[in-house]
Coordinates of C-alpha atoms in Angstrom, one line a residue:
M21 CA 10.7 -6.1 17.4
K22 CA 12.2 -7.7 14.4
I23 CA 10.1 -7.4 11.2
A24 CA 10.5 -9.0 7.8
V25 CA 8.5 -8.0 4.7
I26 CA 7.5 -10.3 1.9
G27 CA 6.8 -8.4 -1.3
I28 CA 8.2 -5.1 -2.6
G29 CA 5.4 -3.8 -4.7
K30 CA 3.5 -0.6 -3.9
L31 CA 2.1 -1.9 -0.6
G32 CA 5.3 -3.7 0.4
Q33 CA 7.3 -0.5 0.0
R34 CA 4.7 1.5 1.8
H35 CA 4.9 -0.9 4.7
L36 CA 8.7 -0.7 4.7
N37 CA 8.6 3.0 4.8
V38 CA 6.3 3.0 7.8
W39 CA 8.4 0.3 9.7
S40 CA 11.5 2.4 9.1
Q41 CA 9.9 5.3 10.9
L42 CA 8.8 3.5 14.1
E43 CA 10.9 3.2 17.2
G44 CA 11.8 -0.2 18.5
V45 CA 11.3 -1.9 15.1
E46 CA 14.2 -3.5 13.1
I47 CA 13.6 -4.6 9.5
V48 CA 15.7 -7.8 9.4
G49 CA 15.0 -8.8 5.8
I50 CA 12.8 -8.5 2.7
V51 CA 11.8 -11.3 0.3
A52 CA 11.0 -10.8 -3.4
R53 CA 11.6 -12.4 -6.8
D54 CA 12.8 -9.3 -8.7
Q55 CA 16.6 -9.4 -8.0
S56 CA 17.5 -6.0 -9.3
K57 CA 14.6 -4.2 -7.6
L58 CA 15.1 -6.3 -4.5
Q59 CA 18.7 -5.3 -4.0
E60 CA 17.8 -1.6 -4.5
V61 CA 15.0 -1.7 -2.0
A62 CA 17.1 -3.6 0.5
G63 CA 19.8 -1.1 0.2
R64 CA 17.4 1.8 0.7
Y65 CA 16.2 0.4 4.0
G66 CA 19.6 -1.0 5.2
T67 CA 18.4 -4.6 5.4
T68 CA 19.2 -8.0 3.9
A69 CA 17.6 -9.2 0.6
Y70 CA 16.3 -12.8 0.3
T71 CA 14.8 -14.6 -2.7
S72 CA 13.7 -17.5 -0.5
F73 CA 11.3 -17.3 2.5
Q74 CA 13.0 -20.4 3.9
D75 CA 16.4 -18.7 3.9
L76 CA 14.9 -15.7 5.7
L77 CA 13.5 -18.0 8.4
A78 CA 16.8 -19.9 8.7
E79 CA 19.1 -16.9 8.9
T80 CA 17.2 -14.3 11.0
A81 CA 15.6 -14.2 14.4
V82 CA 12.5 -12.6 13.0
D83 CA 9.5 -12.0 15.2
V84 CA 6.9 -10.9 12.7
I85 CA 6.3 -11.7 9.0
D86 CA 4.5 -8.9 7.1
I87 CA 2.9 -10.3 3.9
C88 CA 2.4 -7.8 1.0
T89 CA 2.2 -10.2 -1.9
P90 CA -0.6 -10.9 -4.4
T91 CA -3.7 -12.3 -2.8
D92 CA -3.4 -15.8 -4.3
T93 CA -0.1 -16.3 -2.5
H94 CA -1.3 -15.3 1.0
V95 CA -2.4 -18.8 2.1
E96 CA 1.0 -20.3 1.4
F97 CA 3.0 -17.6 3.2
V98 CA 0.7 -17.4 6.2
K99 CA 0.8 -21.2 6.8
L100 CA 4.6 -21.3 6.4
A101 CA 5.0 -18.4 8.9
A102 CA 2.6 -19.8 11.4
E103 CA 4.2 -23.2 11.3
A104 CA 7.5 -21.5 12.0
N105 CA 5.9 -19.9 15.0
K106 CA 6.1 -16.3 13.7
H107 CA 3.4 -13.7 14.2
I108 CA 1.8 -12.5 11.0
I109 CA 0.6 -9.3 9.4
C110 CA -1.2 -9.9 6.1
E111 CA -2.5 -7.3 3.7
K112 CA -6.2 -7.5 2.8
P113 CA -7.9 -9.4 1.4
L114 CA -6.8 -12.1 3.8
A115 CA -7.3 -14.8 1.2
L116 CA -8.7 -15.5 -2.2
T117 CA -11.5 -17.6 -0.8
S118 CA -13.3 -18.0 2.5
V119 CA -12.2 -21.7 2.6
E120 CA -8.5 -20.6 2.4
A121 CA -9.1 -18.0 5.0
E122 CA -10.6 -20.5 7.4
E123 CA -7.5 -22.8 6.9
M124 CA -5.2 -19.9 7.6
I125 CA -7.0 -18.9 10.7
H126 CA -7.0 -22.5 11.9
T127 CA -3.3 -22.9 11.3
C128 CA -2.5 -19.7 13.2
E129 CA -4.7 -20.8 16.1
Q130 CA -3.0 -24.2 16.2
N131 CA 0.4 -22.6 16.4
K132 CA -0.7 -19.9 18.8
V133 CA 0.5 -17.0 16.7
Q134 CA -1.3 -13.7 16.0
L135 CA -2.8 -13.1 12.6
L136 CA -3.4 -9.4 11.9
V137 CA -5.0 -8.3 8.7
G138 CA -4.3 -4.9 7.1
H139 CA -7.8 -3.5 6.7
T140 CA -6.4 0.0 6.8
L141 CA -9.8 1.7 6.2
R142 CA -10.5 1.3 9.9
F143 CA -7.6 3.7 10.6
F144 CA -8.7 6.5 8.2
P145 CA -10.2 9.2 10.5
E146 CA -13.3 9.8 8.3
Y147 CA -14.4 6.2 8.6
E148 CA -13.2 5.7 12.2
N149 CA -15.1 8.8 13.3
A150 CA -18.2 7.9 11.3
K151 CA -18.3 4.4 13.0
A152 CA -17.9 6.0 16.4
Q153 CA -20.7 8.5 15.8
I154 CA -23.0 5.8 14.6
E155 CA -22.3 3.6 17.6
K156 CA -23.0 6.4 20.1
G157 CA -26.3 7.1 18.4
A158 CA -25.5 10.5 16.8
I159 CA -27.7 9.8 13.8
G160 CA -30.3 7.6 15.5
R161 CA -31.3 4.4 13.9
P162 CA -29.4 3.9 10.6
G163 CA -31.6 3.6 7.5
V164 CA -30.1 3.9 4.1
I165 CA -26.4 4.0 3.5
R166 CA -24.6 4.8 0.2
M167 CA -20.9 4.2 -0.2
S168 CA -18.6 4.3 -3.3
R169 CA -15.0 3.6 -4.1
G170 CA -13.4 4.0 -7.5
V171 CA -9.9 3.8 -9.0
P172 CA -8.4 3.7 -12.5
Y173 CA -8.3 0.3 -14.2
P174 CA -5.2 -1.5 -13.1
T175 CA -2.2 -0.7 -15.3
N176 CA 0.1 -3.1 -17.1
D177 CA 2.5 -3.4 -14.1
R178 CA -0.5 -4.4 -11.9
Q179 CA -2.5 -6.5 -14.3
W180 CA -2.7 -9.4 -11.8
Y181 CA -5.5 -7.4 -10.1
T182 CA -7.7 -8.0 -13.1
D183 CA -7.2 -11.8 -12.9
E184 CA -9.9 -13.1 -10.6
N185 CA -7.8 -16.3 -10.0
R186 CA -5.1 -14.1 -8.5
S187 CA -6.9 -11.1 -6.9
G188 CA -10.5 -12.2 -6.6
G189 CA -11.5 -9.4 -9.0
L190 CA -13.4 -6.2 -8.3
F191 CA -15.7 -7.4 -5.6
L192 CA -13.0 -9.0 -3.5
D193 CA -10.0 -6.7 -4.1
L194 CA -11.8 -3.3 -4.1
G195 CA -15.0 -4.1 -2.3
I196 CA -13.4 -5.7 0.6
H197 CA -12.7 -2.2 2.1
E198 CA -16.3 -1.3 2.4
F199 CA -17.6 -4.9 3.1
E200 CA -15.4 -5.2 6.2
W201 CA -16.3 -1.7 7.5
I202 CA -20.1 -2.3 6.9
Q203 CA -20.1 -5.6 8.8
A204 CA -18.2 -4.1 11.7
T205 CA -20.3 -1.0 11.8
F206 CA -23.9 -2.1 11.1
G207 CA -23.8 -5.9 11.9
D208 CA -24.4 -9.1 10.0
V209 CA -25.4 -8.9 6.3
Q210 CA -28.6 -10.9 5.8
R211 CA -29.1 -10.6 2.0
L212 CA -27.5 -8.9 -1.0
M213 CA -27.9 -8.4 -4.7
A214 CA -25.1 -7.4 -7.0
K215 CA -24.5 -6.3 -10.6
H216 CA -21.2 -6.4 -12.5
V217 CA -20.4 -4.8 -15.8
K218 CA -17.2 -5.3 -17.8
H219 CA -16.5 -3.5 -21.0
T220 CA -13.5 -3.4 -23.3
E221 CA -13.3 -0.8 -26.0
P222 CA -11.9 -1.4 -29.5
T223 CA -8.7 0.4 -28.4
G224 CA -8.2 -2.3 -25.8
K225 CA -9.1 0.0 -22.9
S226 CA -11.1 -1.8 -20.2
I227 CA -13.4 -0.7 -17.4
E228 CA -15.4 -2.6 -14.7
Y229 CA -18.2 -1.5 -12.5
G230 CA -20.0 -3.2 -9.7
L231 CA -23.1 -2.3 -7.6
V232 CA -24.0 -4.2 -4.5
T233 CA -27.2 -3.7 -2.4
L234 CA -27.0 -5.2 1.1
R235 CA -29.7 -5.7 3.7
I236 CA -28.4 -5.8 7.2
A237 CA -30.1 -8.0 9.8
D238 CA -31.6 -5.0 11.6
G239 CA -33.2 -3.7 8.3
T240 CA -30.5 -1.2 7.3
I241 CA -30.0 -1.0 3.6
V242 CA -26.5 -0.3 2.2
Q243 CA -25.6 0.4 -1.4
V244 CA -22.0 0.0 -2.4
E245 CA -20.7 1.3 -5.8
L246 CA -17.4 -0.1 -7.0
S247 CA -15.5 1.1 -10.1
W248 CA -12.3 0.3 -12.0
A249 CA -13.2 3.0 -14.5
E250 CA -11.9 6.3 -12.9
T251 CA -9.2 8.7 -14.0
K252 CA -8.2 9.1 -10.3
F253 CA -9.0 7.7 -6.9
R254 CA -12.4 8.6 -5.4
S255 CA -14.4 7.5 -2.4
S256 CA -17.5 8.8 -0.5
F257 CA -20.3 7.8 1.8
E258 CA -23.7 9.1 2.9
I259 CA -25.0 7.6 6.1
T260 CA -28.6 8.5 7.0
G261 CA -30.5 7.7 10.2
N262 CA -33.8 8.8 11.7
K263 CA -32.0 11.7 13.6
G264 CA -29.3 12.8 11.2
M265 CA -26.8 12.2 8.5
I266 CA -23.0 11.8 8.1
T267 CA -21.4 12.5 4.7
Y268 CA -17.9 12.3 3.3
N269 CA -16.5 12.9 -0.2
Y270 CA -12.8 12.5 -0.9
D271 CA -13.0 15.1 -3.7
D272 CA -14.3 17.7 -1.3
S273 CA -11.1 17.3 0.9
N274 CA -9.1 19.3 -1.6
P275 CA -5.5 20.0 -0.9
V276 CA -4.5 23.6 0.0
T277 CA -3.0 25.4 -2.9
L278 CA -0.6 28.2 -2.3
D279 CA -0.4 30.9 -5.0
I280 CA 2.5 33.2 -4.6
H281 CA 2.1 36.8 -6.0
E282 CA 4.4 37.8 -8.8
E283 CA 5.6 34.2 -9.2
E284 CA 4.6 31.7 -11.9
S285 CA 5.0 28.7 -9.7
Q286 CA 2.2 27.2 -7.6
V287 CA 2.7 25.0 -4.5
T288 CA 0.2 22.3 -3.6
L289 CA 0.3 21.3 0.0
P290 CA -0.6 17.6 0.9
K291 CA -4.1 16.6 2.0
S292 CA -2.9 15.1 5.2
M293 CA -0.9 18.0 6.6
L294 CA -2.7 17.9 9.9
R295 CA -3.5 14.2 10.3
R296 CA -1.3 11.2 10.8
D297 CA -0.8 8.6 8.1
P298 CA -3.4 5.8 8.5
Y299 CA -0.7 3.2 7.7
V300 CA 1.4 4.6 10.6
R301 CA -1.6 4.4 12.9
Q302 CA -2.3 0.9 11.8
M303 CA 1.3 -0.4 12.3
E304 CA 1.5 1.3 15.7
H305 CA -1.7 -0.5 16.6
F306 CA -0.4 -3.8 15.4
I307 CA 2.7 -3.3 17.6
Q308 CA 0.4 -2.8 20.6
C309 CA -1.4 -6.0 19.7
L310 CA 1.8 -8.0 19.2
T311 CA 3.2 -6.9 22.6
G312 CA 0.0 -7.8 24.3
K313 CA -1.1 -4.3 25.2
T314 CA -4.4 -4.4 23.3
D315 CA -6.6 -6.5 21.0
S316 CA -6.9 -5.8 17.3
V317 CA -9.8 -3.7 16.1
V318 CA -10.0 -6.0 13.1
T319 CA -9.9 -9.7 13.9
A320 CA -9.1 -12.5 11.5
A321 CA -12.8 -13.5 11.8
D322 CA -13.8 -10.0 10.6
A323 CA -11.5 -10.4 7.6
L324 CA -13.1 -13.8 6.9
Q325 CA -16.6 -12.4 7.0
A326 CA -15.7 -9.7 4.5
I327 CA -14.5 -12.3 2.1
R328 CA -17.8 -14.2 2.5
I329 CA -19.7 -11.0 1.6
A330 CA -17.5 -10.5 -1.5
E331 CA -18.0 -14.1 -2.6
A332 CA -21.8 -13.7 -2.2
A333 CA -21.6 -10.5 -4.3
R334 CA -19.8 -12.3 -7.1
K335 CA -22.2 -15.2 -7.0
S336 CA -25.2 -12.8 -7.1
A337 CA -23.7 -11.0 -10.1
E338 CA -23.0 -14.2 -12.0
E339 CA -26.4 -15.7 -11.3
G340 CA -28.5 -12.6 -11.5
Q341 CA -30.2 -13.5 -8.3
P342 CA -30.1 -12.3 -4.6
V343 CA -28.0 -14.3 -2.2
T344 CA -29.1 -14.9 1.4
L345 CA -26.4 -15.1 4.1
S346 CA -27.0 -16.6 7.5
K347 CA -26.1 -15.0 10.8
G348 CA -22.4 -14.3 10.8
G349 CA -22.1 -13.8 7.1
N350 CA -22.2 -17.5 6.1
E351 CA -24.0 -18.2 2.8
K352 CA -26.9 -20.5 3.1

């Protein structure tokens, strides 16, 4: 399978690294604007560098376009790829708005190409296992759910994340992880209320915090805490039902530290020693989808619903009022 990657930022290079490890995959090109960085990355993966998506399409027999660019560019690249009859993998969020996402899905359907969205959280074992346990009734009827996700405020080289016109802001870019998983695990969101706090200190340092309370159609209550105010990554969940509870905290999954006697050095072993990289699992799953061996665990429609929840959260925070969504996540 011939793959081309658009974008060579953090996620683009992570995707390239995964594709380079998988059998039966050939990276036939990468597209980016930064000429010096582009040539270096292309050389590292033994592929051809392009500054034009049109040149890539004209000069390669690519099968799949993997889009790892800022969110506001997704709609353009997805439509161009679909109209060129190429299957598509697109990083989350699928689009900046639900209207754009609908247009993208329609274009892909018209051209009969697959649109796979990189909601990688589904491939993290903690979240995958929790979803499976809930679905088989291990905790009984879900009641109150608490979830959190926090990262440092985006640095200078990633400032586009803080521009809502480019990334969608905190609720869309960071919250999309939980929103998609919640919808897939517990069902349609009926109503939500959100708060959003932004603060800039005299030194220029900024932080953002969001809190979203969602009511699921079956009565389950979910509270999601989002933060661009951390010193390091963190995530957790506490899922309660009338028969039990499932909990997870990233900070409790500490790496193994090996202290060697009579030596000053200390060796820290990686957290994921005994588990496979979720990005590898995701890409292997996508290959199965693209070759017709299975259906995607995350549909484009799922990705669209998550965007609608994020939009409702932003509206609620701006207006200071609850927002009611109809069945399927559409705002009334």
